Tab-separated table of N, CA and C in Angstrom:
chain	number	residue	atom	x	y	z
C	1365	MET	N	0.838	-1.182	0.000
C	1365	MET	CA	0.000	0.000	0.000
C	1365	MET	C	0.880	1.241	0.000
C	1366	TYR	N	0.318	2.369	-0.292
C	1366	TYR	CA	1.072	3.605	-0.381
C	1366	TYR	C	0.311	4.728	0.304
C	1367	ASP	N	1.034	5.772	0.642
C	1367	ASP	CA	0.451	6.968	1.250
C	1367	ASP	C	-0.070	7.857	0.119
C	1368	LYS	N	-1.392	7.982	0.007
C	1368	LYS	CA	-1.984	8.744	-1.097
C	1368	LYS	C	-1.608	10.215	-1.063
C	1369	SER	N	-1.223	10.722	0.088
C	1369	SER	CA	-0.871	12.140	0.164
C	1369	SER	C	0.494	12.432	-0.452
C	1370	THR	N	1.337	11.422	-0.607
C	1370	THR	CA	2.668	11.633	-1.177
C	1370	THR	C	2.868	10.873	-2.483
C	1371	PHE	N	1.886	10.123	-2.911
C	1371	PHE	CA	2.013	9.301	-4.118
C	1371	PHE	C	1.846	10.156	-5.363
C	1372	HIS	N	2.707	9.950	-6.351
C	1372	HIS	CA	2.597	10.600	-7.655
C	1372	HIS	C	2.520	9.498	-8.705
C	1373	GLY	N	1.581	9.601	-9.594
C	1373	GLY	CA	1.405	8.595	-10.627
C	1373	GLY	C	-0.020	8.093	-10.611
C	1374	ILE	N	-0.200	6.884	-11.073
C	1374	ILE	CA	-1.544	6.301	-11.092
C	1374	ILE	C	-1.584	5.106	-10.149
C	1375	ASP	N	-2.761	4.796	-9.713
C	1375	ASP	CA	-2.995	3.623	-8.875
C	1375	ASP	C	-3.169	2.437	-9.821
C	1376	PRO	N	-2.201	1.542	-9.898
C	1376	PRO	CA	-2.276	0.446	-10.863
C	1376	PRO	C	-3.505	-0.448	-10.686
C	1377	GLN	N	-3.837	-0.778	-9.453
C	1377	GLN	CA	-4.966	-1.666	-9.229
C	1377	GLN	C	-6.269	-1.013	-9.693
C	1378	TYR	N	-6.477	0.233	-9.303
C	1378	TYR	CA	-7.678	0.954	-9.712
C	1378	TYR	C	-7.708	1.126	-11.224
C	1379	SER	N	-6.552	1.436	-11.810
C	1379	SER	CA	-6.472	1.625	-13.252
C	1379	SER	C	-6.843	0.350	-14.004
C	1380	ARG	N	-6.371	-0.771	-13.511
C	1380	ARG	CA	-6.716	-2.038	-14.160
C	1380	ARG	C	-8.207	-2.346	-14.035
C	1381	GLN	N	-8.785	-2.033	-12.884
C	1381	GLN	CA	-10.236	-2.228	-12.716
C	1381	GLN	C	-11.000	-1.375	-13.725
C	1382	GLN	N	-10.567	-0.141	-13.860
C	1382	GLN	CA	-11.244	0.753	-14.800
C	1382	GLN	C	-11.026	0.309	-16.248
C	1383	ALA	N	-9.853	-0.199	-16.559
C	1383	ALA	CA	-9.589	-0.706	-17.908
C	1383	ALA	C	-10.525	-1.876	-18.219
C	1384	ARG	N	-10.730	-2.758	-17.240
C	1384	ARG	CA	-11.670	-3.872	-17.446
C	1384	ARG	C	-13.090	-3.354	-17.642
C	1385	ALA	N	-13.470	-2.348	-16.856
C	1385	ALA	CA	-14.805	-1.763	-17.004
C	1385	ALA	C	-14.967	-1.125	-18.385
C	1386	MET	N	-13.907	-0.493	-18.864
C	1386	MET	CA	-13.954	0.105	-20.202
C	1386	MET	C	-14.114	-0.972	-21.272
C	1387	GLN	N	-13.398	-2.082	-21.125
C	1387	GLN	CA	-13.529	-3.188	-22.090
C	1387	GLN	C	-14.962	-3.723	-22.085
C	1388	THR	N	-15.516	-3.872	-20.886
C	1388	THR	CA	-16.897	-4.354	-20.769
C	1388	THR	C	-17.860	-3.368	-21.430
C	1389	GLY	N	-17.664	-2.083	-21.160
C	1389	GLY	CA	-18.526	-1.060	-21.756
C	1389	GLY	C	-18.443	-1.038	-23.272
C	1390	ALA	N	-17.252	-1.223	-23.804
C	1390	ALA	CA	-17.090	-1.262	-25.263
C	1390	ALA	C	-17.835	-2.461	-25.848
C	1391	GLY	N	-17.759	-3.590	-25.170
C	1391	GLY	CA	-18.502	-4.762	-25.623
C	1391	GLY	C	-20.001	-4.536	-25.554
C	1392	ASP	N	-20.448	-3.866	-24.489
C	1392	ASP	CA	-21.870	-3.537	-24.359
C	1392	ASP	C	-22.315	-2.637	-25.510
C	1393	LEU	N	-21.505	-1.643	-25.831
C	1393	LEU	CA	-21.832	-0.741	-26.930
C	1393	LEU	C	-21.900	-1.503	-28.249
C	1394	ASP	N	-20.966	-2.409	-28.484
C	1394	ASP	CA	-21.014	-3.233	-29.697
C	1394	ASP	C	-22.306	-4.042	-29.774
C	1395	ARG	N	-22.691	-4.625	-28.646
C	1395	ARG	CA	-23.930	-5.422	-28.627
C	1395	ARG	C	-25.155	-4.554	-28.902
C	1396	ILE	N	-25.201	-3.369	-28.321
C	1396	ILE	CA	-26.338	-2.464	-28.540
C	1396	ILE	C	-26.419	-2.054	-30.004
C	1397	VAL	N	-25.289	-1.729	-30.599
C	1397	VAL	CA	-25.265	-1.362	-32.015
C	1397	VAL	C	-25.780	-2.525	-32.863
C	1398	GLY	N	-25.361	-3.738	-32.541
C	1398	GLY	CA	-25.851	-4.909	-33.266
C	1398	GLY	C	-27.347	-5.105	-33.093
C	1399	GLN	N	-27.840	-4.893	-31.887
C	1399	GLN	CA	-29.272	-5.034	-31.627
C	1399	GLN	C	-30.075	-3.989	-32.394
C	1400	ILE	N	-29.572	-2.756	-32.415
C	1400	ILE	CA	-30.267	-1.711	-33.167
C	1400	ILE	C	-30.295	-2.067	-34.646
C	1401	GLY	N	-29.171	-2.511	-35.176
C	1401	GLY	CA	-29.120	-2.912	-36.579
C	1401	GLY	C	-30.107	-4.030	-36.882
C	1402	SER	N	-30.190	-4.987	-35.972
C	1402	SER	CA	-31.134	-6.088	-36.148
C	1402	SER	C	-32.581	-5.595	-36.116
C	1403	LEU	N	-32.864	-4.722	-35.172
C	1403	LEU	CA	-34.223	-4.169	-35.090
C	1403	LEU	C	-34.576	-3.367	-36.337
C	1404	LEU	N	-33.632	-2.574	-36.811
C	1404	LEU	CA	-33.893	-1.769	-38.002
C	1404	LEU	C	-34.137	-2.638	-39.230
C	1405	SER	N	-33.490	-3.771	-39.297
C	1405	SER	CA	-33.692	-4.652	-40.453
C	1405	SER	C	-35.059	-5.322	-40.418
C	1406	GLN	N	-35.697	-5.333	-39.264
C	1406	GLN	CA	-37.008	-5.972	-39.123
C	1406	GLN	C	-38.179	-4.996	-39.206
C	1407	VAL	N	-37.901	-3.705	-39.113
C	1407	VAL	CA	-38.962	-2.695	-39.102
C	1407	VAL	C	-39.562	-2.555	-40.494
C	1408	GLN	N	-40.873	-2.543	-40.542
C	1408	GLN	CA	-41.586	-2.313	-41.800
C	1408	GLN	C	-41.767	-0.801	-41.940
C	1409	TRP	N	-40.871	-0.185	-42.683
C	1409	TRP	CA	-40.874	1.266	-42.807
C	1409	TRP	C	-40.380	1.593	-44.202
C	1410	SER	N	-41.122	2.413	-44.911
C	1410	SER	CA	-40.702	2.775	-46.261
C	1410	SER	C	-40.905	4.274	-46.462
C	1411	GLY	N	-40.388	4.753	-47.539
C	1411	GLY	CA	-40.509	6.166	-47.853
C	1411	GLY	C	-39.203	6.899	-47.674
C	1412	PRO	N	-39.223	8.175	-48.012
C	1412	PRO	CA	-37.995	8.965	-47.960
C	1412	PRO	C	-37.424	9.093	-46.544
C	1413	GLY	N	-38.298	9.204	-45.553
C	1413	GLY	CA	-37.822	9.302	-44.168
C	1413	GLY	C	-37.079	8.053	-43.746
C	1414	ALA	N	-37.625	6.900	-44.122
C	1414	ALA	CA	-36.984	5.630	-43.797
C	1414	ALA	C	-35.642	5.513	-44.508
C	1415	GLN	N	-35.640	5.861	-45.778
C	1415	GLN	CA	-34.397	5.779	-46.547
C	1415	GLN	C	-33.341	6.720	-45.976
C	1416	ARG	N	-33.759	7.924	-45.603
C	1416	ARG	CA	-32.825	8.896	-45.045
C	1416	ARG	C	-32.246	8.381	-43.714
C	1417	PHE	N	-33.150	7.904	-42.826
C	1417	PHE	CA	-32.678	7.424	-41.531
C	1417	PHE	C	-31.755	6.220	-41.683
C	1418	LEU	N	-32.165	5.247	-42.496
C	1418	LEU	CA	-31.324	4.060	-42.683
C	1418	LEU	C	-29.984	4.426	-43.319
C	1419	GLY	N	-30.002	5.401	-44.225
C	1419	GLY	CA	-28.755	5.859	-44.822
C	1419	GLY	C	-27.845	6.508	-43.785
C	1420	GLU	N	-28.444	7.295	-42.887
C	1420	GLU	CA	-27.657	7.918	-41.824
C	1420	GLU	C	-27.148	6.864	-40.838
C	1421	TRP	N	-27.983	5.880	-40.555
C	1421	TRP	CA	-27.564	4.820	-39.632
C	1421	TRP	C	-26.367	4.063	-40.191
C	1422	GLU	N	-26.488	3.633	-41.440
C	1422	GLU	CA	-25.407	2.843	-42.048
C	1422	GLU	C	-24.203	3.701	-42.409
C	1423	GLY	N	-24.446	4.939	-42.812
C	1423	GLY	CA	-23.360	5.774	-43.294
C	1423	GLY	C	-22.593	6.517	-42.220
C	1424	ALA	N	-23.284	6.856	-41.111
C	1424	ALA	CA	-22.609	7.672	-40.103
C	1424	ALA	C	-22.803	7.138	-38.691
C	1425	LEU	N	-24.029	6.943	-38.295
C	1425	LEU	CA	-24.297	6.608	-36.895
C	1425	LEU	C	-23.660	5.290	-36.459
C	1426	ARG	N	-23.934	4.224	-37.177
C	1426	ARG	CA	-23.366	2.919	-36.816
C	1426	ARG	C	-21.836	2.947	-36.844
C	1427	PRO	N	-21.228	3.462	-37.925
C	1427	PRO	CA	-19.762	3.504	-37.933
C	1427	PRO	C	-19.174	4.365	-36.799
C	1428	GLU	N	-19.833	5.466	-36.456
C	1428	GLU	CA	-19.325	6.306	-35.374
C	1428	GLU	C	-19.407	5.587	-34.032
C	1429	LEU	N	-20.499	4.864	-33.803
C	1429	LEU	CA	-20.634	4.108	-32.555
C	1429	LEU	C	-19.616	2.968	-32.500
C	1430	GLN	N	-19.402	2.311	-33.628
C	1430	GLN	CA	-18.395	1.249	-33.669
C	1430	GLN	C	-16.997	1.823	-33.426
C	1431	ALA	N	-16.728	2.987	-33.992
C	1431	ALA	CA	-15.427	3.623	-33.771
C	1431	ALA	C	-15.276	4.038	-32.305
C	1432	ALA	N	-16.368	4.492	-31.694
C	1432	ALA	CA	-16.307	4.862	-30.274
C	1432	ALA	C	-15.973	3.638	-29.425
C	1433	ALA	N	-16.597	2.510	-29.721
C	1433	ALA	CA	-16.314	1.279	-28.971
C	1433	ALA	C	-14.848	0.876	-29.140
C	1434	GLU	N	-14.339	0.983	-30.337
C	1434	GLU	CA	-12.932	0.635	-30.586
C	1434	GLU	C	-12.000	1.609	-29.867
C	1435	ASN	N	-12.381	2.877	-29.854
C	1435	ASN	CA	-11.595	3.886	-29.153
C	1435	ASN	C	-11.550	3.589	-27.652
C	1436	ILE	N	-12.669	3.198	-27.093
C	1436	ILE	CA	-12.724	2.835	-25.672
C	1436	ILE	C	-11.809	1.648	-25.411
C	1437	ARG	N	-11.864	0.647	-26.284
C	1437	ARG	CA	-10.996	-0.518	-26.136
C	1437	ARG	C	-9.517	-0.118	-26.193
C	1438	SER	N	-9.171	0.730	-27.142
C	1438	SER	CA	-7.781	1.174	-27.273
C	1438	SER	C	-7.329	1.926	-26.028
C	1439	ASN	N	-8.184	2.766	-25.506
C	1439	ASN	CA	-7.837	3.511	-24.300
C	1439	ASN	C	-7.728	2.593	-23.094
C	1440	ALA	N	-8.527	1.557	-23.043
C	1440	ALA	CA	-8.426	0.585	-21.950
C	1440	ALA	C	-7.086	-0.133	-21.996
C	1441	VAL	N	-6.650	-0.501	-23.183
C	1441	VAL	CA	-5.350	-1.151	-23.341
C	1441	VAL	C	-4.242	-0.198	-22.892
C	1442	GLU	N	-4.353	1.064	-23.280
C	1442	GLU	CA	-3.343	2.053	-22.885
C	1442	GLU	C	-3.339	2.261	-21.370
C	1443	LEU	N	-4.503	2.314	-20.754
C	1443	LEU	CA	-4.581	2.469	-19.305
C	1443	LEU	C	-3.933	1.280	-18.596
C	1444	ASP	N	-4.183	0.094	-19.093
C	1444	ASP	CA	-3.573	-1.102	-18.525
C	1444	ASP	C	-2.043	-1.058	-18.689
C	1445	ARG	N	-1.586	-0.595	-19.842
C	1445	ARG	CA	-0.148	-0.479	-20.100
C	1445	ARG	C	0.490	0.513	-19.123
C	1446	ARG	N	-0.195	1.608	-18.899
C	1446	ARG	CA	0.344	2.614	-17.976
C	1446	ARG	C	0.352	2.114	-16.530
C	1447	ALA	N	-0.626	1.307	-16.193
C	1447	ALA	CA	-0.629	0.705	-14.851
C	1447	ALA	C	0.610	-0.172	-14.688
C	1448	GLN	N	0.934	-0.926	-15.733
C	1448	GLN	CA	2.126	-1.771	-15.683
C	1448	GLN	C	3.390	-0.919	-15.588
C	1449	LEU	N	3.442	0.164	-16.335
C	1449	LEU	CA	4.595	1.049	-16.259
C	1449	LEU	C	4.751	1.624	-14.847
C	1450	GLN	N	3.628	1.973	-14.219
C	1450	GLN	CA	3.686	2.500	-12.858
C	1450	GLN	C	4.220	1.448	-11.899
C	1451	GLU	N	3.742	0.215	-12.046
C	1451	GLU	CA	4.240	-0.858	-11.180
C	1451	GLU	C	5.729	-1.071	-11.387
C	1452	ASP	N	6.155	-1.076	-12.651
C	1452	ASP	CA	7.571	-1.273	-12.942
C	1452	ASP	C	8.430	-0.154	-12.344
C	1453	ALA	N	7.929	1.079	-12.434
C	1453	ALA	CA	8.681	2.218	-11.904
C	1453	ALA	C	8.717	2.230	-10.388
C	1454	SER	N	7.718	1.631	-9.776
C	1454	SER	CA	7.617	1.650	-8.316
C	1454	SER	C	8.418	0.543	-7.649
C	1455	ARG	N	8.998	-0.336	-8.426
C	1455	ARG	CA	9.764	-1.458	-7.853
C	1455	ARG	C	11.119	-1.033	-7.424
């Protein structure tokens, strides 16, 4: 354990917990995006509004959400890496 009043750096244990939570959240976001896509493929909707929305979903919304999930995953990996660096430096 360490004295939090004099510690500089990151808390490796807490950082790893948060990295795992971020990985879980990214997976949750991926699942939600898949569920929305599945629901949209089943909806009986036609006309210009439907075409516009589906075009926005496929062209921008879905890819942006997928990129956000990947970004979260990448940041989780980086947080875990930094936790390891902190442990290595503290030895």
